[in-house]
Amino acid sequence: MSKLELLPINIGGEWRLGGGDESASLYPATGEVVGRLRAPSLADVQEAIEKADQAFRTSGWAQKKPHERAAVLHRVAQLIRERAEPLAQLQRLDNGKPISETRALVASAAGTFQFFAAACETMEETITPSRGDFMTMSVYEPMGVVAAITPWNSPIASEAQKLAPALAAGNAVVVKPAEATPLLALELARICEEAGVPKGIVSVLPGRGSVIGDAITKHPLVKRVSFTGGTSTGKHIARIAADKMMPVSLELGGKSATMVLEDADLDHAVNGVLYGIFSSSGESCIAGSRLFVARKLYGDFMERLTAKATALRVGDPADERTQMGPLITAEAKARVESYVAGAEAEGATVVVDGREAKFEGNGFFTGVSLLDHVKTDSKVYLEEIFGPVLAIVRVNSYEEGLQLINDHQFGNGTAIFTRDGGTARSFEFDVEAGMVGINVPIP
Ligand code: NAD
């Protein structure tokens, strides 16, 4: 891919330049431009949605038997696997994650298509109890045009999680990737086309969320939205969906918690906590950004945590040994560092200050930050920072930790480190979170 060439986008199955504003994908490790494109105009959005509706009605995709759609999805999975390395390298450039992480995300995208291909072939419709001399059934039908709106933190995996089930069910899909990371969604659309998804069934419309995303969500032909992103955007989309009486799936922000109890395997817990918060540079909805540690093992735990955190290899995403890459944009770096700057004023102790880490070049790097004595009414504790910042609170008991974990607006994921099976089992039931890890980082 030439760095300077404007990339075509997919408008209703046609690959062409959008009629909107020009935007660029920057390599977060250097700030260099790695892809340029023009966003769609509002007329392009209209055209893509109308063509998607037309393709849904006339291309035969919705009428295919499930096993026929499954065959196409299996081909998508196979093509992703065949191109795994170039896709992982492209994602590294688009998003700045270390190559070890982008390889895993590409593998996960292939697995998602394979999973939904299998679901397509094996899902059963049901004969329901009849209330007369006739047969009644529950059957699955596609909805029509659906929208997939994705964030920038795990491209290709996020898009696959939306595209695969929607395509498996026979829908047409308009994908709206994040402004910062449009490149993988475009590649995925090419792969879908090559695998046999009919023209017009998949469109990719990158661009500003408040313009392009809004226009897609409000469009009367869009029958459902699957959204992953920030909580305030999710609320906005939910309001539009309510006005349209449209179902919507929302996967939103987080401030996930980890608890380390007195009887935990210390080194194992330290590794789990580090992975939970610093993988993906903390730019993850399930980043374990709140940590509750039993007061009795605090000294030992902090000593090991600090030593290992400061030894993490932060830097070049192309280096296979790198454990943490840059943040997504210069704005993200400024936002994350402003939370660290404000932490002391809020009463926290900055044990490790990510702002002090030195990096060469113009990348959007920051180091890891550990905040001790964090107050539970402070901004760094309450708000999603979406960066490599760990807020640490000491607790006197399991019960105190549990209450603090549950008494928070976010509940995406949580993890506990303990050798006591009974406590772990109770935690699984008592904690209010979507995912629970026991002696593993938030899954
Ligand atoms: P964001 O909400 O700013 O953007 C997400 C997507 O929505 C982007 O494609 C954006 O262009 C689009 N968008 C923005 N405004 C819109 C509007 N008015 N109408 C329609 N679309 C609009 O979020 P982000 O900064 O890209 O991602 C970070 C957030 O995503 C974090 O809060 C993170 O926790 C969350 N996230 C959640 C999950 C999950 O599974 N729960 C996974 C990944 C990220």
Short mmCIF file of C-alpha atoms and ligand atoms in Angstrom, two decimals:
data_model
loop_
_atom_site.label_atom_id
_atom_site.label_comp_id
_atom_site.label_asym_id
_atom_site.label_seq_id
_atom_site.Cartn_x
_atom_site.Cartn_y
_atom_site.Cartn_z
CA MET A 1 0.00 0.00 0.00
CA SER A 2 1.45 3.37 -1.02
CA LYS A 3 1.53 5.82 1.87
CA LEU A 4 0.21 8.63 -0.28
CA GLU A 5 -2.48 6.97 -2.33
CA LEU A 6 -6.06 7.70 -1.25
CA LEU A 7 -7.74 4.39 -0.43
CA PRO A 8 -11.14 3.55 -1.86
CA ILE A 9 -13.89 2.69 0.61
CA ASN A 10 -16.79 0.30 0.04
CA ILE A 11 -20.02 2.16 -0.74
CA GLY A 12 -22.82 -0.33 -1.37
CA GLY A 13 -20.39 -2.87 -2.82
CA GLU A 14 -18.58 -0.35 -5.02
CA TRP A 15 -14.96 0.46 -4.20
CA ARG A 16 -14.40 4.17 -4.75
CA LEU A 17 -13.22 7.33 -3.02
CA GLY A 18 -15.69 8.81 -0.58
CA GLY A 19 -17.11 12.25 -1.25
CA GLY A 20 -16.40 13.55 2.26
CA ASP A 21 -13.45 14.85 4.25
CA GLU A 22 -9.97 13.42 3.93
CA SER A 23 -8.61 11.56 6.93
CA ALA A 24 -5.49 9.62 7.74
CA SER A 25 -4.53 6.60 9.78
CA LEU A 26 -1.35 7.36 11.76
CA TYR A 27 1.10 4.79 13.11
CA PRO A 28 0.87 5.58 16.83
CA ALA A 29 4.50 4.51 17.39
CA THR A 30 5.88 7.21 15.08
CA GLY A 31 3.02 9.52 14.11
CA GLU A 32 3.62 8.66 10.42
CA VAL A 33 0.72 8.43 7.97
CA VAL A 34 0.07 4.79 7.02
CA GLY A 35 -3.20 5.20 5.13
CA ARG A 36 -5.25 8.02 3.69
CA LEU A 37 -8.84 8.02 2.57
CA ARG A 38 -11.81 10.25 2.03
CA ALA A 39 -14.79 9.59 4.27
CA PRO A 40 -18.16 9.10 2.62
CA SER A 41 -20.41 12.10 2.08
CA LEU A 42 -23.93 11.94 3.48
CA ALA A 43 -25.11 11.12 -0.06
CA ASP A 44 -22.66 8.17 -0.07
CA VAL A 45 -24.12 6.98 3.24
CA GLN A 46 -27.63 7.16 1.77
CA GLU A 47 -26.50 5.25 -1.33
CA ALA A 48 -24.70 2.54 0.68
CA ILE A 49 -27.75 1.92 2.87
CA GLU A 50 -30.17 1.84 -0.08
CA LYS A 51 -27.89 -0.56 -1.95
CA ALA A 52 -27.57 -2.71 1.17
CA ASP A 53 -31.37 -2.88 1.38
CA GLN A 54 -31.57 -3.75 -2.30
CA ALA A 55 -28.87 -6.43 -1.95
CA PHE A 56 -30.69 -7.83 1.07
CA ARG A 57 -33.88 -8.17 -0.99
CA THR A 58 -32.44 -9.29 -4.32
CA SER A 59 -28.96 -10.81 -3.99
CA GLY A 60 -30.19 -14.14 -2.62
CA TRP A 61 -27.96 -13.89 0.49
CA ALA A 62 -30.92 -13.86 2.89
CA GLN A 63 -32.56 -16.76 1.04
CA LYS A 64 -29.49 -19.01 1.07
CA LYS A 65 -29.78 -22.10 3.22
CA PRO A 66 -27.80 -21.74 6.48
CA HIS A 67 -25.23 -24.33 5.36
CA GLU A 68 -24.64 -22.31 2.16
CA ARG A 69 -23.96 -19.13 4.14
CA ALA A 70 -21.80 -21.20 6.49
CA ALA A 71 -19.61 -22.26 3.55
CA VAL A 72 -18.96 -18.60 2.72
CA LEU A 73 -18.15 -17.76 6.35
CA HIS A 74 -15.73 -20.70 6.49
CA ARG A 75 -14.00 -19.25 3.42
CA VAL A 76 -13.74 -15.86 5.16
CA ALA A 77 -12.07 -17.59 8.13
CA GLN A 78 -9.72 -19.44 5.81
CA LEU A 79 -8.73 -16.28 3.91
CA ILE A 80 -8.06 -14.43 7.19
CA ARG A 81 -5.79 -17.30 8.27
CA GLU A 82 -3.97 -17.36 4.93
CA ARG A 83 -3.28 -13.61 5.25
CA ALA A 84 -2.74 -13.59 8.99
CA GLU A 85 0.73 -12.07 8.99
CA PRO A 86 0.04 -9.14 6.60
CA LEU A 87 -3.21 -8.44 8.45
CA ALA A 88 -1.42 -8.45 11.82
CA GLN A 89 1.26 -6.11 10.47
CA LEU A 90 -1.39 -3.78 9.02
CA GLN A 91 -3.21 -3.70 12.32
CA ARG A 92 0.05 -2.90 14.12
CA LEU A 93 0.42 0.12 11.84
CA ASP A 94 -3.23 1.17 12.04
CA ASN A 95 -3.53 0.84 15.80
CA GLY A 96 -0.03 0.58 17.33
CA LYS A 97 -0.56 -2.56 19.37
CA PRO A 98 2.47 -4.84 19.74
CA ILE A 99 2.69 -7.46 17.00
CA SER A 100 2.16 -10.30 19.49
CA GLU A 101 -1.26 -8.79 20.33
CA THR A 102 -2.30 -8.06 16.74
CA ARG A 103 -1.48 -11.65 15.72
CA ALA A 104 -3.80 -12.86 18.46
CA LEU A 105 -6.56 -10.48 17.32
CA VAL A 106 -6.33 -11.69 13.72
CA ALA A 107 -6.52 -15.31 14.91
CA SER A 108 -9.53 -14.39 17.01
CA ALA A 109 -11.27 -12.80 13.99
CA ALA A 110 -10.81 -16.02 11.98
CA GLY A 111 -12.12 -18.04 14.93
CA THR A 112 -15.21 -15.81 15.17
CA PHE A 113 -16.13 -16.46 11.53
CA GLN A 114 -15.56 -20.16 12.03
CA PHE A 115 -17.72 -20.17 15.17
CA PHE A 116 -20.65 -18.45 13.47
CA ALA A 117 -20.33 -20.67 10.40
CA ALA A 118 -20.76 -23.63 12.75
CA ALA A 119 -23.65 -21.89 14.55
CA CYS A 120 -25.33 -21.32 11.19
CA GLU A 121 -25.22 -25.01 10.38
CA THR A 122 -26.25 -26.33 13.76
CA MET A 123 -28.79 -23.85 15.13
CA GLU A 124 -32.20 -25.47 15.44
CA GLU A 125 -35.56 -23.89 14.91
CA THR A 126 -38.26 -25.19 17.23
CA ILE A 127 -41.69 -26.68 16.89
CA THR A 128 -43.70 -25.06 19.67
CA PRO A 129 -46.73 -26.58 21.47
CA SER A 130 -49.72 -26.10 19.20
CA ARG A 131 -52.96 -24.54 20.45
CA GLY A 132 -55.05 -26.14 17.66
CA ASP A 133 -54.96 -28.57 14.74
CA PHE A 134 -52.00 -26.92 13.18
CA MET A 135 -48.27 -26.80 13.66
CA THR A 136 -46.53 -23.75 15.19
CA MET A 137 -42.84 -22.99 14.91
CA SER A 138 -40.25 -20.49 16.09
CA VAL A 139 -37.97 -19.63 13.21
CA TYR A 140 -35.06 -17.23 12.78
CA GLU A 141 -35.20 -14.53 10.15
CA PRO A 142 -32.74 -11.81 9.17
CA MET A 143 -33.68 -8.22 9.99
CA GLY A 144 -32.48 -6.49 6.80
CA VAL A 145 -29.80 -3.80 6.92
CA VAL A 146 -27.92 -3.74 10.22
CA ALA A 147 -25.14 -1.40 11.31
CA ALA A 148 -21.87 -2.38 13.00
CA ILE A 149 -20.19 0.54 14.77
CA THR A 150 -16.76 -0.27 16.20
CA PRO A 151 -14.08 1.40 18.34
CA TRP A 152 -10.38 1.66 17.55
CA ASN A 153 -8.92 -0.50 20.28
CA SER A 154 -9.28 -3.99 18.75
CA PRO A 155 -9.93 -3.60 15.02
CA ILE A 156 -10.60 -6.73 12.98
CA ALA A 157 -11.61 -8.66 16.13
CA SER A 158 -14.40 -6.11 16.86
CA GLU A 159 -15.54 -6.00 13.26
CA ALA A 160 -15.53 -9.82 13.05
CA GLN A 161 -17.64 -10.05 16.21
CA LYS A 162 -20.31 -7.95 14.54
CA LEU A 163 -20.02 -8.98 10.89
CA ALA A 164 -19.90 -12.75 11.39
CA PRO A 165 -23.18 -13.18 13.33
CA ALA A 166 -25.02 -10.59 11.22
CA LEU A 167 -23.91 -12.27 7.98
CA ALA A 168 -24.59 -15.74 9.35
CA ALA A 169 -28.19 -14.69 9.94
CA GLY A 170 -28.55 -13.40 6.36
CA ASN A 171 -28.45 -9.64 6.99
CA ALA A 172 -26.75 -6.87 5.01
CA VAL A 173 -24.18 -4.99 7.12
CA VAL A 174 -22.99 -1.40 7.04
CA VAL A 175 -19.72 -1.24 8.99
CA LYS A 176 -18.63 2.05 10.54
CA PRO A 177 -15.08 1.62 11.88
CA ALA A 178 -13.46 4.18 14.17
CA GLU A 179 -11.90 7.25 12.51
CA ALA A 180 -8.44 6.35 13.78
CA THR A 181 -8.44 2.74 12.54
CA PRO A 182 -10.29 2.23 9.24
CA LEU A 183 -7.80 -0.07 7.48
CA LEU A 184 -8.69 -3.51 8.84
CA ALA A 185 -12.44 -3.11 8.25
CA LEU A 186 -11.68 -2.32 4.61
CA GLU A 187 -9.47 -5.43 4.31
CA LEU A 188 -12.16 -7.54 5.93
CA ALA A 189 -14.75 -6.28 3.42
CA ARG A 190 -12.42 -7.30 0.57
CA ILE A 191 -12.04 -10.75 2.11
CA CYS A 192 -15.84 -11.11 2.47
CA GLU A 193 -16.25 -10.17 -1.18
CA GLU A 194 -13.59 -12.67 -2.26
CA ALA A 195 -15.19 -15.38 -0.15
CA GLY A 196 -18.49 -14.97 -1.99
CA VAL A 197 -20.57 -12.50 0.05
CA PRO A 198 -22.69 -10.78 -2.65
CA LYS A 199 -21.96 -7.20 -3.70
CA GLY A 200 -23.75 -4.63 -1.56
CA ILE A 201 -24.23 -6.96 1.43
CA VAL A 202 -21.18 -5.42 3.14
CA SER A 203 -20.31 -1.71 3.03
CA VAL A 204 -17.55 0.04 4.98
CA LEU A 205 -18.12 3.70 5.78
CA PRO A 206 -15.27 5.16 7.84
CA GLY A 207 -15.50 8.72 9.11
CA ARG A 208 -16.54 10.86 12.04
CA GLY A 209 -18.93 9.19 14.41
CA SER A 210 -21.03 12.28 15.04
CA VAL A 211 -21.62 12.66 11.28
CA ILE A 212 -21.39 9.26 9.56
CA GLY A 213 -22.27 7.11 12.60
CA ASP A 214 -25.22 9.34 13.41
CA ALA A 215 -26.53 9.29 9.83
CA ILE A 216 -26.31 5.48 9.73
CA THR A 217 -28.02 5.04 13.11
CA LYS A 218 -30.89 7.40 12.24
CA HIS A 219 -31.52 5.96 8.79
CA PRO A 220 -34.99 4.37 8.56
CA LEU A 221 -33.72 1.39 6.54
CA VAL A 222 -31.22 0.47 9.30
CA LYS A 223 -33.11 -2.05 11.40
CA ARG A 224 -30.62 -2.77 14.17
CA VAL A 225 -27.35 -1.34 15.46
CA SER A 226 -24.58 -3.27 17.14
CA PHE A 227 -22.33 -0.72 18.84
CA THR A 228 -19.10 -1.01 20.79
CA GLY A 229 -17.58 2.14 22.20
CA GLY A 230 -17.84 4.77 24.92
CA THR A 231 -20.74 4.96 27.35
CA SER A 232 -21.86 8.47 26.38
CA THR A 233 -21.95 7.52 22.67
CA GLY A 234 -23.86 4.39 23.62
CA LYS A 235 -26.47 6.45 25.48
CA HIS A 236 -26.85 8.72 22.46
CA ILE A 237 -27.38 5.72 20.16
CA ALA A 238 -29.86 4.20 22.60
CA ARG A 239 -31.94 7.40 22.48
CA ILE A 240 -32.02 7.32 18.68
CA ALA A 241 -32.91 3.64 18.80
CA ALA A 242 -35.77 4.38 21.19
CA ASP A 243 -37.17 6.99 18.79
CA LYS A 244 -37.03 4.46 15.93
CA MET A 245 -38.24 1.55 18.11
CA MET A 246 -35.11 -0.24 16.92
CA PRO A 247 -33.24 -2.95 18.86
CA VAL A 248 -29.69 -2.05 19.69
CA SER A 249 -26.76 -3.93 21.25
CA LEU A 250 -24.37 -1.81 23.29
CA GLU A 251 -20.95 -2.87 24.58
CA LEU A 252 -19.67 0.11 26.53
CA GLY A 253 -16.95 1.44 28.79
CA GLY A 254 -15.48 -0.13 31.89
CA LYS A 255 -13.47 0.28 35.07
CA SER A 256 -12.88 -3.33 35.87
CA ALA A 257 -11.61 -4.51 39.23
CA THR A 258 -9.17 -7.13 40.51
CA MET A 259 -9.01 -8.32 44.11
CA VAL A 260 -5.91 -9.98 45.60
CA LEU A 261 -6.57 -11.76 48.88
CA GLU A 262 -4.12 -12.53 51.64
CA ASP A 263 -3.77 -16.22 50.67
CA ALA A 264 -3.03 -15.53 46.98
CA ASP A 265 0.02 -16.92 45.17
CA LEU A 266 1.86 -13.61 45.18
CA ASP A 267 3.93 -13.87 41.99
CA HIS A 268 1.03 -15.32 40.05
CA ALA A 269 -1.24 -12.50 41.27
CA VAL A 270 1.32 -9.81 40.40
CA ASN A 271 1.63 -11.19 36.85
CA GLY A 272 -2.15 -11.37 36.51
CA VAL A 273 -2.62 -7.79 37.71
CA LEU A 274 0.08 -6.51 35.34
CA TYR A 275 -1.39 -8.30 32.35
CA GLY A 276 -4.92 -7.20 33.29
CA ILE A 277 -4.12 -3.50 33.27
CA PHE A 278 -1.11 -3.05 30.96
CA SER A 279 -1.89 -5.36 28.02
CA SER A 280 -3.32 -3.27 25.15
CA SER A 281 -1.74 -0.26 26.96
CA GLY A 282 -4.80 -0.32 29.23
CA GLU A 283 -6.91 0.64 26.20
CA SER A 284 -9.37 -2.15 26.82
CA CYS A 285 -12.95 -2.14 28.11
CA ILE A 286 -11.97 -4.92 30.54
CA ALA A 287 -8.67 -3.37 31.65
CA GLY A 288 -8.26 -4.19 35.35
CA SER A 289 -7.83 -0.55 36.31
CA ARG A 290 -9.01 -0.80 39.95
CA LEU A 291 -7.01 -3.05 42.27
CA PHE A 292 -8.01 -4.10 45.78
CA VAL A 293 -5.21 -5.69 47.81
CA ALA A 294 -5.47 -7.31 51.23
CA ARG A 295 -3.76 -4.97 53.67
CA LYS A 296 -1.74 -7.80 55.25
CA LEU A 297 0.22 -8.65 52.11
CA TYR A 298 0.37 -5.12 50.84
CA GLY A 299 4.07 -4.36 51.44
CA ASP A 300 5.33 -7.52 49.75
CA PHE A 301 2.84 -7.24 46.95
CA MET A 302 3.65 -3.62 46.16
CA GLU A 303 7.37 -4.30 46.15
CA ARG A 304 7.02 -7.05 43.55
CA LEU A 305 4.38 -5.17 41.53
CA THR A 306 6.51 -2.02 41.32
CA ALA A 307 9.64 -3.95 40.31
CA LYS A 308 7.85 -5.84 37.56
CA ALA A 309 5.84 -2.84 36.33
CA THR A 310 8.95 -0.71 35.90
CA ALA A 311 10.69 -3.58 34.06
CA LEU A 312 7.93 -3.96 31.44
CA ARG A 313 9.23 -3.57 27.88
CA VAL A 314 7.37 -0.56 26.50
CA GLY A 315 8.26 0.50 22.97
CA ASP A 316 8.46 -0.64 19.36
CA PRO A 317 5.27 -2.57 18.45
CA ALA A 318 7.17 -4.38 15.67
CA ASP A 319 9.51 -6.00 18.21
CA GLU A 320 8.13 -9.38 19.25
CA ARG A 321 9.45 -8.89 22.80
CA THR A 322 7.52 -5.62 23.33
CA GLN A 323 4.91 -5.92 26.06
CA MET A 324 3.25 -2.50 25.74
CA GLY A 325 2.98 -0.17 22.76
CA PRO A 326 1.94 3.48 22.44
CA LEU A 327 -1.50 4.98 23.00
CA ILE A 328 -3.74 5.48 20.00
CA THR A 329 -3.38 9.25 19.50
CA ALA A 330 -1.63 12.31 20.89
CA GLU A 331 -4.98 13.33 22.44
CA ALA A 332 -5.26 9.97 24.21
CA LYS A 333 -1.73 10.40 25.63
CA ALA A 334 -2.59 13.91 26.88
CA ARG A 335 -5.85 12.68 28.43
CA VAL A 336 -4.23 9.73 30.22
CA GLU A 337 -1.35 11.85 31.53
CA SER A 338 -3.76 14.51 32.78
CA TYR A 339 -5.39 11.88 35.01
CA VAL A 340 -1.97 11.01 36.46
CA ALA A 341 -1.23 14.71 36.96
CA GLY A 342 -4.52 15.16 38.81
CA ALA A 343 -4.12 12.05 40.98
CA GLU A 344 -1.93 13.63 43.67
CA ALA A 345 -4.29 16.58 44.08
CA GLU A 346 -7.01 13.98 44.70
CA GLY A 347 -5.00 12.43 47.54
CA ALA A 348 -3.28 9.53 45.74
CA THR A 349 0.44 8.68 45.87
CA VAL A 350 2.05 8.29 42.45
CA VAL A 351 4.32 5.28 43.04
CA VAL A 352 5.31 4.95 39.38
CA ASP A 353 4.72 7.94 37.10
CA GLY A 354 4.25 7.02 33.44
CA ARG A 355 4.91 10.60 32.39
CA GLU A 356 8.54 10.22 33.44
CA ALA A 357 9.27 7.36 31.02
CA LYS A 358 11.46 8.52 28.11
CA PHE A 359 10.75 7.62 24.49
CA GLU A 360 12.46 8.68 21.30
CA GLY A 361 10.59 10.02 18.27
CA ASN A 362 7.11 11.39 17.80
CA GLY A 363 5.06 8.39 18.91
CA PHE A 364 2.17 8.61 21.38
CA PHE A 365 3.93 6.69 24.16
CA THR A 366 3.42 6.97 27.87
CA GLY A 367 4.82 4.72 30.58
CA VAL A 368 2.87 2.69 33.13
CA SER A 369 1.50 4.46 36.22
CA LEU A 370 0.77 2.98 39.64
CA LEU A 371 -1.37 5.08 41.99
CA ASP A 372 -1.49 4.15 45.67
CA HIS A 373 -3.83 5.41 48.45
CA VAL A 374 -6.48 6.13 45.86
CA LYS A 375 -9.67 7.61 47.30
CA THR A 376 -12.88 5.90 46.22
CA ASP A 377 -14.56 9.23 45.47
CA SER A 378 -11.76 10.50 43.21
CA LYS A 379 -11.83 10.89 39.43
CA VAL A 380 -9.00 8.38 38.88
CA TYR A 381 -11.07 5.80 40.74
CA LEU A 382 -14.49 6.58 39.31
CA GLU A 383 -13.81 7.39 35.65
CA GLU A 384 -12.63 5.19 32.79
CA ILE A 385 -9.10 6.41 31.96
CA PHE A 386 -8.55 3.94 29.10
CA GLY A 387 -4.81 3.89 29.51
CA PRO A 388 -2.02 2.21 31.53
CA VAL A 389 -2.97 3.62 34.94
CA LEU A 390 -3.67 1.37 37.93
CA ALA A 391 -5.63 2.73 40.91
CA ILE A 392 -4.80 0.76 44.07
CA VAL A 393 -6.90 0.52 47.24
CA ARG A 394 -6.04 -1.50 50.38
CA VAL A 395 -8.83 -3.56 51.92
CA ASN A 396 -9.19 -5.21 55.31
CA SER A 397 -11.39 -8.06 54.20
CA TYR A 398 -12.94 -9.90 51.28
CA GLU A 399 -16.30 -8.34 52.18
CA GLU A 400 -14.91 -4.80 52.04
CA GLY A 401 -13.33 -5.45 48.63
CA LEU A 402 -16.49 -7.03 47.27
CA GLN A 403 -18.61 -4.09 48.40
CA LEU A 404 -16.24 -1.60 46.75
CA ILE A 405 -16.15 -3.58 43.52
CA ASN A 406 -19.94 -3.73 43.32
CA ASP A 407 -20.44 -0.11 44.38
CA HIS A 408 -19.32 1.33 41.03
CA GLN A 409 -21.14 2.27 37.84
CA PHE A 410 -19.05 -0.07 35.63
CA GLY A 411 -19.16 -3.86 35.83
CA ASN A 412 -17.66 -5.26 32.63
CA GLY A 413 -15.21 -7.72 34.15
CA THR A 414 -13.51 -8.65 37.39
CA ALA A 415 -10.93 -11.09 38.75
CA ILE A 416 -9.95 -12.52 42.09
CA PHE A 417 -6.66 -14.09 43.23
CA THR A 418 -7.04 -16.49 46.16
CA ARG A 419 -6.11 -20.08 47.03
CA ASP A 420 -9.46 -20.61 48.74
CA GLY A 421 -11.84 -22.36 46.34
CA GLY A 422 -14.88 -21.56 48.47
CA THR A 423 -14.16 -17.82 48.49
CA ALA A 424 -13.56 -17.88 44.74
CA ARG A 425 -16.87 -19.63 44.19
CA SER A 426 -18.73 -17.12 46.40
CA PHE A 427 -17.08 -14.25 44.55
CA GLU A 428 -18.31 -15.63 41.24
CA PHE A 429 -21.90 -15.37 42.51
CA ASP A 430 -21.64 -12.23 44.65
CA VAL A 431 -19.77 -9.93 42.32
CA GLU A 432 -21.77 -7.83 39.86
CA ALA A 433 -19.77 -8.16 36.66
CA GLY A 434 -20.25 -9.63 33.22
CA MET A 435 -17.07 -11.75 33.31
CA VAL A 436 -15.26 -13.22 36.30
CA GLY A 437 -11.69 -14.51 36.33
CA ILE A 438 -10.50 -16.76 39.16
CA ASN A 439 -6.71 -16.74 39.51
CA VAL A 440 -6.49 -15.41 35.93
CA PRO A 441 -6.62 -11.84 34.66
CA ILE A 442 -10.05 -10.54 33.70
CA PRO A 443 -10.95 -12.85 30.81
P1 NAD B 1 -16.44 6.13 20.86
O1 NAD B 1 -17.74 5.93 21.56
O2 NAD B 1 -15.89 7.49 20.77
O3 NAD B 1 -16.51 5.60 19.36
C1 NAD B 1 -16.91 4.27 19.06
C2 NAD B 1 -17.47 4.27 17.64
O4 NAD B 1 -18.68 5.04 17.64
C3 NAD B 1 -16.55 4.92 16.60
O5 NAD B 1 -16.66 4.23 15.38
C4 NAD B 1 -17.13 6.32 16.49
O6 NAD B 1 -16.83 6.95 15.28
C5 NAD B 1 -18.62 6.02 16.63
N1 NAD B 1 -19.43 7.18 17.04
C6 NAD B 1 -19.03 8.26 17.76
N2 NAD B 1 -20.08 9.11 17.92
C7 NAD B 1 -21.14 8.54 17.29
C8 NAD B 1 -22.50 8.91 17.11
N3 NAD B 1 -22.98 10.08 17.56
N4 NAD B 1 -23.31 8.09 16.43
C9 NAD B 1 -22.85 6.90 15.95
N5 NAD B 1 -21.57 6.49 16.09
C10 NAD B 1 -20.72 7.30 16.75
O7 NAD B 1 -15.41 5.13 21.56
P2 NAD B 1 -13.87 4.93 21.22
O8 NAD B 1 -13.10 6.07 21.80
O9 NAD B 1 -13.70 4.60 19.78
O10 NAD B 1 -13.58 3.59 22.03
C11 NAD B 1 -13.26 3.57 23.37
C12 NAD B 1 -14.47 3.15 24.21
O11 NAD B 1 -14.97 1.91 23.74
C13 NAD B 1 -14.11 2.93 25.65
O12 NAD B 1 -15.08 3.52 26.47
C14 NAD B 1 -14.13 1.41 25.79
O13 NAD B 1 -14.35 0.96 27.10
C15 NAD B 1 -15.20 1.04 24.85
N6 NAD B 1 -15.10 -0.36 24.43
C16 NAD B 1 -16.00 -1.26 24.93
C17 NAD B 1 -15.89 -2.60 24.60
C18 NAD B 1 -16.88 -3.62 25.14
O14 NAD B 1 -16.92 -4.74 24.61
N7 NAD B 1 -17.64 -3.29 26.17
C19 NAD B 1 -14.87 -3.03 23.76
C20 NAD B 1 -13.98 -2.09 23.26
C21 NAD B 1 -14.10 -0.75 23.61
#
